[in-house]
Coordinates of C-alpha atoms in Angstrom, one line a residue:
X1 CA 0.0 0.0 0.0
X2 CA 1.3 3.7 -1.0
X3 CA 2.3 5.5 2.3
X4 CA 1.1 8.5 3.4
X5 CA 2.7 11.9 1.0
X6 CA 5.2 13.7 2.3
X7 CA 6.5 17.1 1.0
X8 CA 9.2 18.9 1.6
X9 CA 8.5 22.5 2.6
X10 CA 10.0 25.5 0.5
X11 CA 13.9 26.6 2.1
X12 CA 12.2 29.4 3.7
X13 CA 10.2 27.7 5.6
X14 CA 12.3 25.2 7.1
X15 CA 14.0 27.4 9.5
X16 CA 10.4 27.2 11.3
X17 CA 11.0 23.3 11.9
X18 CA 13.8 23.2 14.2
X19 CA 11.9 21.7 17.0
X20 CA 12.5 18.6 15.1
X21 CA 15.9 18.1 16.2
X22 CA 16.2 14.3 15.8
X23 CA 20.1 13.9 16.3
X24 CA 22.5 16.5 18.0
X25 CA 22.0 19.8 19.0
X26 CA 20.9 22.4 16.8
X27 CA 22.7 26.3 16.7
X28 CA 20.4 28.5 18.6
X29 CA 18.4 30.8 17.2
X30 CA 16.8 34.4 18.5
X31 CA 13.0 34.2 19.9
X32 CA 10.6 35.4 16.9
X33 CA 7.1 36.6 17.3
X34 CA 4.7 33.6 16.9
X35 CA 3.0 35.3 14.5
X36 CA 5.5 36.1 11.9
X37 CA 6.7 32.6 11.8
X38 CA 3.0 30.6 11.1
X39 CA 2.2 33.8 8.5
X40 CA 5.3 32.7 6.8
X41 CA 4.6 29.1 7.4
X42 CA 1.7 30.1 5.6
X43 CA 3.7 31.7 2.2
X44 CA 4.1 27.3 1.0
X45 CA 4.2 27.8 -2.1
X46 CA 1.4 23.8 -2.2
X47 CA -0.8 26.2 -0.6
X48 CA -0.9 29.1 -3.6
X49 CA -4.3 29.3 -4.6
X50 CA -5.8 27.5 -1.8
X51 CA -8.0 28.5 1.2
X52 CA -6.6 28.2 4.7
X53 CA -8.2 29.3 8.0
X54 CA -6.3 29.4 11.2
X55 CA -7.0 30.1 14.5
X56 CA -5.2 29.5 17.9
X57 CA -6.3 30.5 21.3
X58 CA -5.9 30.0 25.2
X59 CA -7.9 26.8 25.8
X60 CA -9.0 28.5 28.9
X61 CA -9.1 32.3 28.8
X62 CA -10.4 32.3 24.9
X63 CA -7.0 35.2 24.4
X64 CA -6.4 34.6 20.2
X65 CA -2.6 34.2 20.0
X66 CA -3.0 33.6 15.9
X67 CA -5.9 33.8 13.7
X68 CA -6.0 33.9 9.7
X69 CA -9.2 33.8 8.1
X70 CA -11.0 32.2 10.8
X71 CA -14.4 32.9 9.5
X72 CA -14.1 31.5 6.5
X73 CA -16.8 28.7 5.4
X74 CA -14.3 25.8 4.9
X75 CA -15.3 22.2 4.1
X76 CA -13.9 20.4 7.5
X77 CA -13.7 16.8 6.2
X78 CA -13.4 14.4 9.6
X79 CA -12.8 17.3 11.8
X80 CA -16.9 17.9 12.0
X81 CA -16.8 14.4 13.6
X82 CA -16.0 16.9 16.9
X83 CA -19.4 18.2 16.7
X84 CA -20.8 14.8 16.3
X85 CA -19.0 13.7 19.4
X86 CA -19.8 15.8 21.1
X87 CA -23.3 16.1 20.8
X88 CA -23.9 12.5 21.0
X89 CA -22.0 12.9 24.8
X90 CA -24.8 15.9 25.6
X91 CA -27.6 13.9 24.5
X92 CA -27.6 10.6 24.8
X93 CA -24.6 10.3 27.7
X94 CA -21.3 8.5 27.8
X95 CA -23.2 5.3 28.7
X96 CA -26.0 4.8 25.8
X97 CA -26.1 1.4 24.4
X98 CA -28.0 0.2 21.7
X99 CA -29.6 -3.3 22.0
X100 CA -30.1 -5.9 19.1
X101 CA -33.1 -7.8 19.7
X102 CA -34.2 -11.6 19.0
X103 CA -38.5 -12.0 19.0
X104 CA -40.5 -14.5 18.0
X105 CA -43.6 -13.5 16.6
X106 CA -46.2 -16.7 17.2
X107 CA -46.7 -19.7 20.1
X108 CA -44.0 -21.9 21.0
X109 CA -44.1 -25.4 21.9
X110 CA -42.2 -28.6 21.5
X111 CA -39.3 -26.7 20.5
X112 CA -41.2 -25.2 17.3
X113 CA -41.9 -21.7 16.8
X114 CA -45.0 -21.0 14.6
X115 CA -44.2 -17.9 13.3
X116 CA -41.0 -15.8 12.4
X117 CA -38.1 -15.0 14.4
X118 CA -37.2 -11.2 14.0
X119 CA -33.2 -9.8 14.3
X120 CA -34.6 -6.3 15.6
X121 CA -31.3 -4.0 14.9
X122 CA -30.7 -0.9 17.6
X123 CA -28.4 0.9 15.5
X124 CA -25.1 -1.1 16.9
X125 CA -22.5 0.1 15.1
X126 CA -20.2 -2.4 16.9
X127 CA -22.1 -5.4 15.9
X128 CA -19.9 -8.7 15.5
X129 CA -20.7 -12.2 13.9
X130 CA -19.7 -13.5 17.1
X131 CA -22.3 -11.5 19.0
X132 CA -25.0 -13.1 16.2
X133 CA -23.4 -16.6 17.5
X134 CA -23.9 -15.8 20.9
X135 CA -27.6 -14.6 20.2
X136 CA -28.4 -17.5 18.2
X137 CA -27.3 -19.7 21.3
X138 CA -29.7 -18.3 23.7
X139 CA -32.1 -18.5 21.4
X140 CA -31.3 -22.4 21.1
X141 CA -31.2 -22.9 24.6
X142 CA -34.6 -21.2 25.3
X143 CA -35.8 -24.6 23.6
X144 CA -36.4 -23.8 19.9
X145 CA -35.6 -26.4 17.2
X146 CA -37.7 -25.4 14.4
X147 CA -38.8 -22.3 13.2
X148 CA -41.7 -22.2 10.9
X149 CA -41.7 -18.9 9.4
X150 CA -38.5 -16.7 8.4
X151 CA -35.8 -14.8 10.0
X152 CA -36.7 -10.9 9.7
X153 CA -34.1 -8.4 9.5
X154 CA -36.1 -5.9 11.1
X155 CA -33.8 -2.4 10.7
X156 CA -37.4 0.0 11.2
X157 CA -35.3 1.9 13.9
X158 CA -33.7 4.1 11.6
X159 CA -35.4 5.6 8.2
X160 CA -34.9 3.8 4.8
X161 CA -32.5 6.3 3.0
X162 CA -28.9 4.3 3.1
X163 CA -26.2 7.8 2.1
X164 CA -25.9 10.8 3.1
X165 CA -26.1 13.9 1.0
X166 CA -23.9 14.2 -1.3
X167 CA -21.6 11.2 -1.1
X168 CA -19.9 10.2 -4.0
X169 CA -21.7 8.1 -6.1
X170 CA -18.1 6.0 -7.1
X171 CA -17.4 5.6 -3.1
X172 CA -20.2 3.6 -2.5
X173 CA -18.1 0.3 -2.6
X174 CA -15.8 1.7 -0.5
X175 CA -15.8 0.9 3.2
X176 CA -15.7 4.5 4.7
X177 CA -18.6 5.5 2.7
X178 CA -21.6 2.5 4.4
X179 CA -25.1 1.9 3.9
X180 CA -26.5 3.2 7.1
X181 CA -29.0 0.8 8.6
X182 CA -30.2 0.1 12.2
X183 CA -29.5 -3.4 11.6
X184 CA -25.7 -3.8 10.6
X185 CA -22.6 -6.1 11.0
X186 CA -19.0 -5.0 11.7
X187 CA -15.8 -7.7 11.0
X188 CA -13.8 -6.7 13.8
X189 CA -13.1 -4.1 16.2
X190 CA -12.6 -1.1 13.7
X191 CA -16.4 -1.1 14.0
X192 CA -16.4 -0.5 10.1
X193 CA -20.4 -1.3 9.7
X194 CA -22.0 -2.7 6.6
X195 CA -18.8 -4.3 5.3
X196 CA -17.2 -7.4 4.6
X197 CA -13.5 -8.5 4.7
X198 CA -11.5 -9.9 1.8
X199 CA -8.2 -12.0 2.7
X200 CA -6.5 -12.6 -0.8
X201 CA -3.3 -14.8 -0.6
X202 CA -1.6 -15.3 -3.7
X203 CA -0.5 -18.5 -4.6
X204 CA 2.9 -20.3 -5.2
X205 CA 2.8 -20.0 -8.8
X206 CA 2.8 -17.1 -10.7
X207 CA -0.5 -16.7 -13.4
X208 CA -2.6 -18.5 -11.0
X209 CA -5.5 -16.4 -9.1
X210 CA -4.8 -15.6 -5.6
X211 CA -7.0 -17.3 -3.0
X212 CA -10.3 -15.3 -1.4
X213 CA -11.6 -15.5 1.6
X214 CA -14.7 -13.7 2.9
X215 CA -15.4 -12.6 6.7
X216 CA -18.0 -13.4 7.7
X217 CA -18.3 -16.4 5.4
X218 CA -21.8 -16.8 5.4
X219 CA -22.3 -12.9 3.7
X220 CA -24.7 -12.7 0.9
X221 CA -21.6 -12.0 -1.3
X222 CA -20.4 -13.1 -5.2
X223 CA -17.2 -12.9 -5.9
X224 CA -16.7 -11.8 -9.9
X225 CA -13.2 -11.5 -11.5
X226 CA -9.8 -12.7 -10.2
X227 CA -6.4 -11.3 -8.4
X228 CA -3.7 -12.8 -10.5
X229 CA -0.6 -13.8 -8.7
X230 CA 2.3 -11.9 -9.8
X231 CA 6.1 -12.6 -9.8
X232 CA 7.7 -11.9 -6.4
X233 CA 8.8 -8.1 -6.1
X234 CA 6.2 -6.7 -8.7
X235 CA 3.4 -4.6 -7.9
X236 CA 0.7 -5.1 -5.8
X237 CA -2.2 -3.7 -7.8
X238 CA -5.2 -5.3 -6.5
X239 CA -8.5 -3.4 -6.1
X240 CA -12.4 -4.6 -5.5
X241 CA -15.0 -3.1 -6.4
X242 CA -18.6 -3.8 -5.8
X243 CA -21.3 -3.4 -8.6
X244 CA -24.1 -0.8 -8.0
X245 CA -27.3 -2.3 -6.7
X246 CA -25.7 -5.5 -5.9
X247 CA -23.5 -7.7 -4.0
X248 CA -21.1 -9.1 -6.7
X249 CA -17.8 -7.8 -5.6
X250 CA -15.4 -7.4 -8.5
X251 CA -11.4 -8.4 -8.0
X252 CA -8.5 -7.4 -10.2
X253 CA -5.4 -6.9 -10.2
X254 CA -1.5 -8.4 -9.3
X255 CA -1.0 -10.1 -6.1
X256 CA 3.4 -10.6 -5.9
X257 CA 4.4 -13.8 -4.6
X258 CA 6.2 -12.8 -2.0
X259 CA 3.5 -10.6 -1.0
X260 CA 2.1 -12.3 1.9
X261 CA -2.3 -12.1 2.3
X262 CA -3.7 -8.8 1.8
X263 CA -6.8 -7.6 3.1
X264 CA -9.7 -5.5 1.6
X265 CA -12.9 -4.3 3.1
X266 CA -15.9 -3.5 1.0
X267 CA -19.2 -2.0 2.3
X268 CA -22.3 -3.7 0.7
X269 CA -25.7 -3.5 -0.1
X270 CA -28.2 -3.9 2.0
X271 CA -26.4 -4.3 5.8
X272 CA -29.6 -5.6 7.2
X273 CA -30.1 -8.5 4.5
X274 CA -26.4 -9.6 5.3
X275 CA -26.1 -9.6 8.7
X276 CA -29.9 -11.7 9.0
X277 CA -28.5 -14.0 6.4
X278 CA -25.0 -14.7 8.8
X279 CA -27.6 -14.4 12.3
X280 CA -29.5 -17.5 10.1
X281 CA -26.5 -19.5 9.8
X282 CA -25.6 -19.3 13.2
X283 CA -29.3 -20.3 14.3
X284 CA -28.6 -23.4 11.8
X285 CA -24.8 -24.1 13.5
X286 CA -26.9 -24.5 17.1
X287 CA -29.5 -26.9 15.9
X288 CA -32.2 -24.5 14.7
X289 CA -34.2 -25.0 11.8
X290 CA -35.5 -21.9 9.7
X291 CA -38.2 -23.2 7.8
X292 CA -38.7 -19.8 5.6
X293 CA -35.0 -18.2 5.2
X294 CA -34.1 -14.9 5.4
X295 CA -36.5 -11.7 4.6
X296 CA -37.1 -8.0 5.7
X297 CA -40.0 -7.0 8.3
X298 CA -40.9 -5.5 11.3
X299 CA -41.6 -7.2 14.7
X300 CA -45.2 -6.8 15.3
X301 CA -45.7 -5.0 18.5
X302 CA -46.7 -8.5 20.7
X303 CA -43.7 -10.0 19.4
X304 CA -42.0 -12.1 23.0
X305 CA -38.2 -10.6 23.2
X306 CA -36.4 -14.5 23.0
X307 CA -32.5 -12.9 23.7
X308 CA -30.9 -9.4 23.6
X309 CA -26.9 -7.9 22.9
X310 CA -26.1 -5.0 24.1
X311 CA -23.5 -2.7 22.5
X312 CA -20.3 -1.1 24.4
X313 CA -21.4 2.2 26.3
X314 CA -20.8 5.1 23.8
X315 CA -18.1 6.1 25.8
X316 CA -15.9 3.1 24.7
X317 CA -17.1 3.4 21.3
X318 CA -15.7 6.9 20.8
X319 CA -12.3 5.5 20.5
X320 CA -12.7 3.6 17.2
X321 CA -14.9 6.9 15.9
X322 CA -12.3 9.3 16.9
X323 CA -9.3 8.0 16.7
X324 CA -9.6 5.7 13.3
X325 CA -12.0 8.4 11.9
X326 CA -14.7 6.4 11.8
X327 CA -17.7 7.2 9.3
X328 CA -20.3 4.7 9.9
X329 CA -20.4 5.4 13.3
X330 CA -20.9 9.0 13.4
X331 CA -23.8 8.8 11.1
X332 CA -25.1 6.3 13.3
X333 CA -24.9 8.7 16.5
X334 CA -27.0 11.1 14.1
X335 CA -29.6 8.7 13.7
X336 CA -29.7 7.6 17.0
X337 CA -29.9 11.0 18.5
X338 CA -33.0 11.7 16.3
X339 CA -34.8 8.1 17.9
X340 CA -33.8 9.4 21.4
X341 CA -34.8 12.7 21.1
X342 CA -37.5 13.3 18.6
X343 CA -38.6 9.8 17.9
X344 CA -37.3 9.6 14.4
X345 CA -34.1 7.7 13.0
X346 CA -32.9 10.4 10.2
X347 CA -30.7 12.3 9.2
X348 CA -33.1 15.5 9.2
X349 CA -34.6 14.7 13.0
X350 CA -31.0 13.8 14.3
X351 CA -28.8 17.0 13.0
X352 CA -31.8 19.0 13.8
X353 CA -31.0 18.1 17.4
X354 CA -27.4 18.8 16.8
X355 CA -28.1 21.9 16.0
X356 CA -30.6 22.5 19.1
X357 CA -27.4 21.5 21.5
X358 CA -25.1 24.0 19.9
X359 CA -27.4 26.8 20.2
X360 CA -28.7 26.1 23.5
X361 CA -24.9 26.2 24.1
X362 CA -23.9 29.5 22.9
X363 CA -21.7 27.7 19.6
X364 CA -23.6 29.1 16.8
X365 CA -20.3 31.5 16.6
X366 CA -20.5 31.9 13.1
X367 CA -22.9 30.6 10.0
X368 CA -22.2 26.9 9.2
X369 CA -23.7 23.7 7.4
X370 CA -23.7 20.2 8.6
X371 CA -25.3 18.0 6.0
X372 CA -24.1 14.2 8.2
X373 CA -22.2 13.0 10.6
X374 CA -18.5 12.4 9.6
X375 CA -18.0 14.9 7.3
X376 CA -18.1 13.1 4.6
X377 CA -20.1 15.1 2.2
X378 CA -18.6 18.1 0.5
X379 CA -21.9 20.3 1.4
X380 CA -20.4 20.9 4.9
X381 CA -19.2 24.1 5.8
X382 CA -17.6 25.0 9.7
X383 CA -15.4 27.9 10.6
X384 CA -12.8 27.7 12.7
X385 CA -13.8 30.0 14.8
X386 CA -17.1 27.2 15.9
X387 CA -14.9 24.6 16.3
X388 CA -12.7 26.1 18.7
X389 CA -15.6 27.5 20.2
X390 CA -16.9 23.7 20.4
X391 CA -13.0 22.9 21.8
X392 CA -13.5 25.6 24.4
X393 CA -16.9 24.7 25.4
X394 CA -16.1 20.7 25.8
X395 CA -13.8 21.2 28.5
X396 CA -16.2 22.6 30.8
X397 CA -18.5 19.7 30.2
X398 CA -18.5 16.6 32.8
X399 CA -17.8 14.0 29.4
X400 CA -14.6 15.8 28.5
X401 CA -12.1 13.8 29.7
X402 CA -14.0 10.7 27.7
X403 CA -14.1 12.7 24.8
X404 CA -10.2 14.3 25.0
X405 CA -9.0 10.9 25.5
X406 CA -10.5 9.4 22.7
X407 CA -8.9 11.9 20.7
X408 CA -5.7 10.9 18.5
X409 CA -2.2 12.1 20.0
X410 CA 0.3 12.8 17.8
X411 CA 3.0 10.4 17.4
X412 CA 2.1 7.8 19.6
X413 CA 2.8 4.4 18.3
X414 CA -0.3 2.5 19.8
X415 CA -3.1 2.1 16.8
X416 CA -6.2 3.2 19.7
X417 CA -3.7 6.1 21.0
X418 CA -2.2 7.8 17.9
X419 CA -5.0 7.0 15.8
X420 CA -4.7 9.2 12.9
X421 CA -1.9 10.9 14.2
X422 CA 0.3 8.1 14.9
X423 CA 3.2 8.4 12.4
X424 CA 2.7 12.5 12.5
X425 CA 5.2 14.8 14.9
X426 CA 6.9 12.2 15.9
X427 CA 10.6 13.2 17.7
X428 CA 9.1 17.1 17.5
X429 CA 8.2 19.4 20.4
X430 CA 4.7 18.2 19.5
X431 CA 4.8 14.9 19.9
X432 CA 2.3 13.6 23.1
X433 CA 1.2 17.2 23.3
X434 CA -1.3 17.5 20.3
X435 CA -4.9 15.8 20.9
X436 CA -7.1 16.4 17.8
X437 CA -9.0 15.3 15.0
X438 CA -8.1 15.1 11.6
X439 CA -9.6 15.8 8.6
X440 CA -8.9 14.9 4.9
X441 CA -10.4 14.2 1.5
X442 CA -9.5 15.2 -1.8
X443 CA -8.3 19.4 -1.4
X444 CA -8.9 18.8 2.1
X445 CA -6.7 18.7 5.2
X446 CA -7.4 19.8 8.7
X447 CA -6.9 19.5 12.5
X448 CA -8.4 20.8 15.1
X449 CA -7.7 20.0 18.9
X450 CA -5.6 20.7 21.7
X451 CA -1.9 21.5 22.1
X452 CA -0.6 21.3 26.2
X453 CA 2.9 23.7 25.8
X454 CA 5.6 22.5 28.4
X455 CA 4.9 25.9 30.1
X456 CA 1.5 24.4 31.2
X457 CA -0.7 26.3 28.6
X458 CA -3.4 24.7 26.8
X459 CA -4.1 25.7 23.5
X460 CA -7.3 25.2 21.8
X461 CA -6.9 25.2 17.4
X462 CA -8.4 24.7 14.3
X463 CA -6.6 24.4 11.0
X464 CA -8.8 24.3 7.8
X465 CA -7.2 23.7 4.3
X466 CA -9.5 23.9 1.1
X467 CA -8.8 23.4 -2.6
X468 CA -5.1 22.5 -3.0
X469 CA -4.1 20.9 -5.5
X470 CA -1.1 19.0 -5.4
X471 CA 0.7 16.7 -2.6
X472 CA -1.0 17.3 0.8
X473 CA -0.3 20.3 3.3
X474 CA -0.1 18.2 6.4
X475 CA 3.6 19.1 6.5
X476 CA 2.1 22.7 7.0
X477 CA -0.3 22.1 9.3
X478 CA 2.3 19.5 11.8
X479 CA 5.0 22.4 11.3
X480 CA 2.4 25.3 12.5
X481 CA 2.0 22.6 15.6
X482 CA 6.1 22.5 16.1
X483 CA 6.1 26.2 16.7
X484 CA 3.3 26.0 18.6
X485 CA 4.4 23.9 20.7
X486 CA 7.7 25.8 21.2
X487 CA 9.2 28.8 22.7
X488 CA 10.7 30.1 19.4
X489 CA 11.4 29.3 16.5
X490 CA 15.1 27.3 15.8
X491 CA 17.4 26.5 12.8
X492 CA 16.3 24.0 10.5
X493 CA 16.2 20.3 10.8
X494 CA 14.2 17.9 8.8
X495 CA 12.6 14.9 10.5
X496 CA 12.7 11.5 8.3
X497 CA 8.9 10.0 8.5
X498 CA 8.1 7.1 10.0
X499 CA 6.8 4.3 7.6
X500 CA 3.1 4.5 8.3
X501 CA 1.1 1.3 9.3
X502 CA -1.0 -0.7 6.7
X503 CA -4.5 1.2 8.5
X504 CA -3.4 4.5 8.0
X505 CA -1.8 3.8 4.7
X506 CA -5.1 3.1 3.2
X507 CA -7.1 5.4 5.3
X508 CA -4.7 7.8 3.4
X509 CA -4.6 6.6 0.4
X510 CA -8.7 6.1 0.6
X511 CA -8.0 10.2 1.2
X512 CA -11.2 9.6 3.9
X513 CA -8.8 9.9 7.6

């Protein structure tokens, strides 16, 4: 997988970077005035012609030590997943769970069920085969054998519309872009809903097709096309794709040899169908009997509740959202708060309450648009100066330190600690001392978060970058956090960047972080 772009910033600029002494000492230099050095951070020539908005302030005084543009209407990318958080904390609480729900619909007896047996999704985001296996279980041991009817997928918690406005039509196979549904299925801990995992291996001889397996096995899936295995040290070129409308998932491409298995995850169609169709195989592997297969409906209101999973408290399930930038799950929040709080699972009822907690709150700083949840669509607009009004605002709330810690932090190593900031800042002033979110897409970069000096100030910031186009800014953006983060400016040193892991690779080159 490519690794994340780097580019080196323009001579003039480099004398900014000397916090990133790596080796030796570095010649001193005389203190400037913050401001002069992040305006001419700002003169790179990758950001001619763009927008950028900056703003930095005392986390706790609101004193603006920089600002550049910070009104301006910038698309925020993953950064709006702060707002998201955060309102999700205010109104639902740190320890919301949602509940999937087994029912059986007619009378029981002698092991048979005359009716259907409904999967009633809560909106899990976290939802795992192995939670399915578990359900089906209980469901076994409360003595049914047979079921004369079907399984349901019953996903009426949430409304029927699958995308949010505006997503791109060609991302709809890809697994940052889901179907939402309040019935869903997750392969692992990423908590990456609607999706299914690919393992290709490739195989000894070269020509041949590589090897596919699908997680969970039992997915309504096709597999068209091949990976071809490729002669050891040639390019790894696979791709899948998934046809619109479908579920026939579409390999190609050159596997190497030496390559080792690869993995792919694709989002498909119609969550709720998949994850009935793997709950139904699991209801088989425990000695039950579905007469009728698999089909959509609703649990009819004196439907018996036969055995129930409850989901992680939100809390816990911040730390996949924030710190792998997770999409399905903030537009699952959105739903959810619209359920909770004005008993209807959309996108309209849920950001309608977003937007109640941030004017009850005193954050409707500026004019803005928020279209979904993750920032995904390119018809949001923040400012800066909202979201560090939002920063400002969250550390006077009793959720904060739930929140703040499920932040990334810059540089460090551990995948649910660095997040999307693990292989950033590392051996700079910086590193450990910036909690934020990221935000990119295509002529989009940002952070916004926290920087704690070694002087024991707090800074709250927001860093908005719109319509470059060439390599990405981030070298900007992580060397306006160096001097941030330090006394003064120093001579210049260049920091070699760490190979990035295979996660962040993609989610970088998926350009969705």
């Amino acid at each position: 997988m490519p690794s994340i772009p780097v580019r080196r910033l323009a001579a003039p600029l480099a004398a900014v970077l000397v916090a990133l002494v790596l080796t030796g000492s570095a010649p001193a230099a005389a203190p400037a005035p913050l401001g002069a050095d992040l305006d001419q951070l700002l003169t790179d020539p990758g950001l001619a012609g763009a927008e950028t908005s900056v703003l930095v302030t005392d986390a706790a005084t609101g004193e603006v030590l920089y600002q550049h543009d910070p009104g301006a209407l910038m698309m925020p990318a993953s950064t709006l997943k702060t707002v998201t958080s955060a309102a999700a904390l205010d109104l639902l609480g740190p320890d919301h769970r949602f509940t999937t729900q087994v029912l059986a619909t007619g009378p029981r007896g002698a092991g048979r069920l005359d009716g259907d047996l409904v999967l009633r999704g809560g909106g899990d985001p976290s939802l795992l085969p192995t939670d399915l296996d578990a359900l089906a279980d209980r469901v076994a041991a409360a003595g049914v054998t047979e079921v004369s009817g079907s399984v349901l997928a019953d996903a009426s918690r949430y409304d029927d519309v699958p995308l949010g406005a505006a997503w791109a039509w060609d991302d709809q196979a890809a697994y940052y872009s889901p179907q939402i549904s309040a019935l869903t299925l997750t392969t692992d801990s990423d908590d990456d809903v609607g999706s299914v995992r690919l393992t290709l291996t490739p195989d000894a001889s070269p020509g041949r097709p590589a090897a596919v397996r699908i997680t969970p096995p039992e997915a309504p899936v096709r597999i068209a096309g091949q990976a071809t295995t490729g002669a050891a040290g040639s390019a790894d070129t696979v791709a899948v794709d998934r046809r619109p409308g479908g579920n026939d998932l579409v390999l190609s491409g050159n596997l190497p040899t030496d390559a080792g298995p690869t993995e792919e995850w694709v989002a498909v169609d119609d969550p709720a169908r998949e994850a009935a169709t793997v709950f139904s195989a699991a209801l088989a592997r425990h000695g039950v009997t579905v007469r009728g297969g698999v089909r959509a409906g609703r649990a009819p209101a004196d439907a018996a509740v036969l055995a129930a999973h409850d989901s992680a408290p939100l809390g816990a399930l911040l730390v996949p959202f924030l710190k792998l930038s997770n999409n399905g799950i903030a537009e699952h929040l959105v739903k959810e708060i619209g359920v909770v709080k004005a008993g209807s699972g959309s996108w309209a009822a849920g950001l309608d309450q977003v937007r109640g907690f941030l004017r009850r709150n005193a954050l409707e700083t500026t004019a803005a648009r928020q279209v979904d949840g993750s920032g995904l669509s390119r018809q949001n607009l923040m400012t800066g100066q909202r979201l560090v009004a939002l920063l400002r605002f969250a550390r006077t709330q009793p959720w904060f330190s739930t929140w703040y810690d499920a932040l990334p932090v810059a540089g460090d190593p551990r995948r649910l600690v660095g997040g999307t900031l693990t292989n950033r800042l590392r051996g700079t002033a910086a590193e450990g001392r910036v909690h934020a979110k990221t935000g990119s897409m295509t002529g989009v970069d940002a952070l916004a978060g926290y920087l704690d000096r070694a002087d024991g100030r707090t800074l709250a910031f927001s860093v908005l970058i719109n319509n470059f186009t060439g390599d990405s800014p981030n070298p900007v953006i992580d060397a306006l956090m160096v001097r941030l983060a330090s006394q003064a400016a120093s001579a210049p040193q260049r920091a070699v960047p760490a190979a990035p892991h295979d996660w962040e690779a993609a989610c970088a080159a998926a350009g969705r972080c």
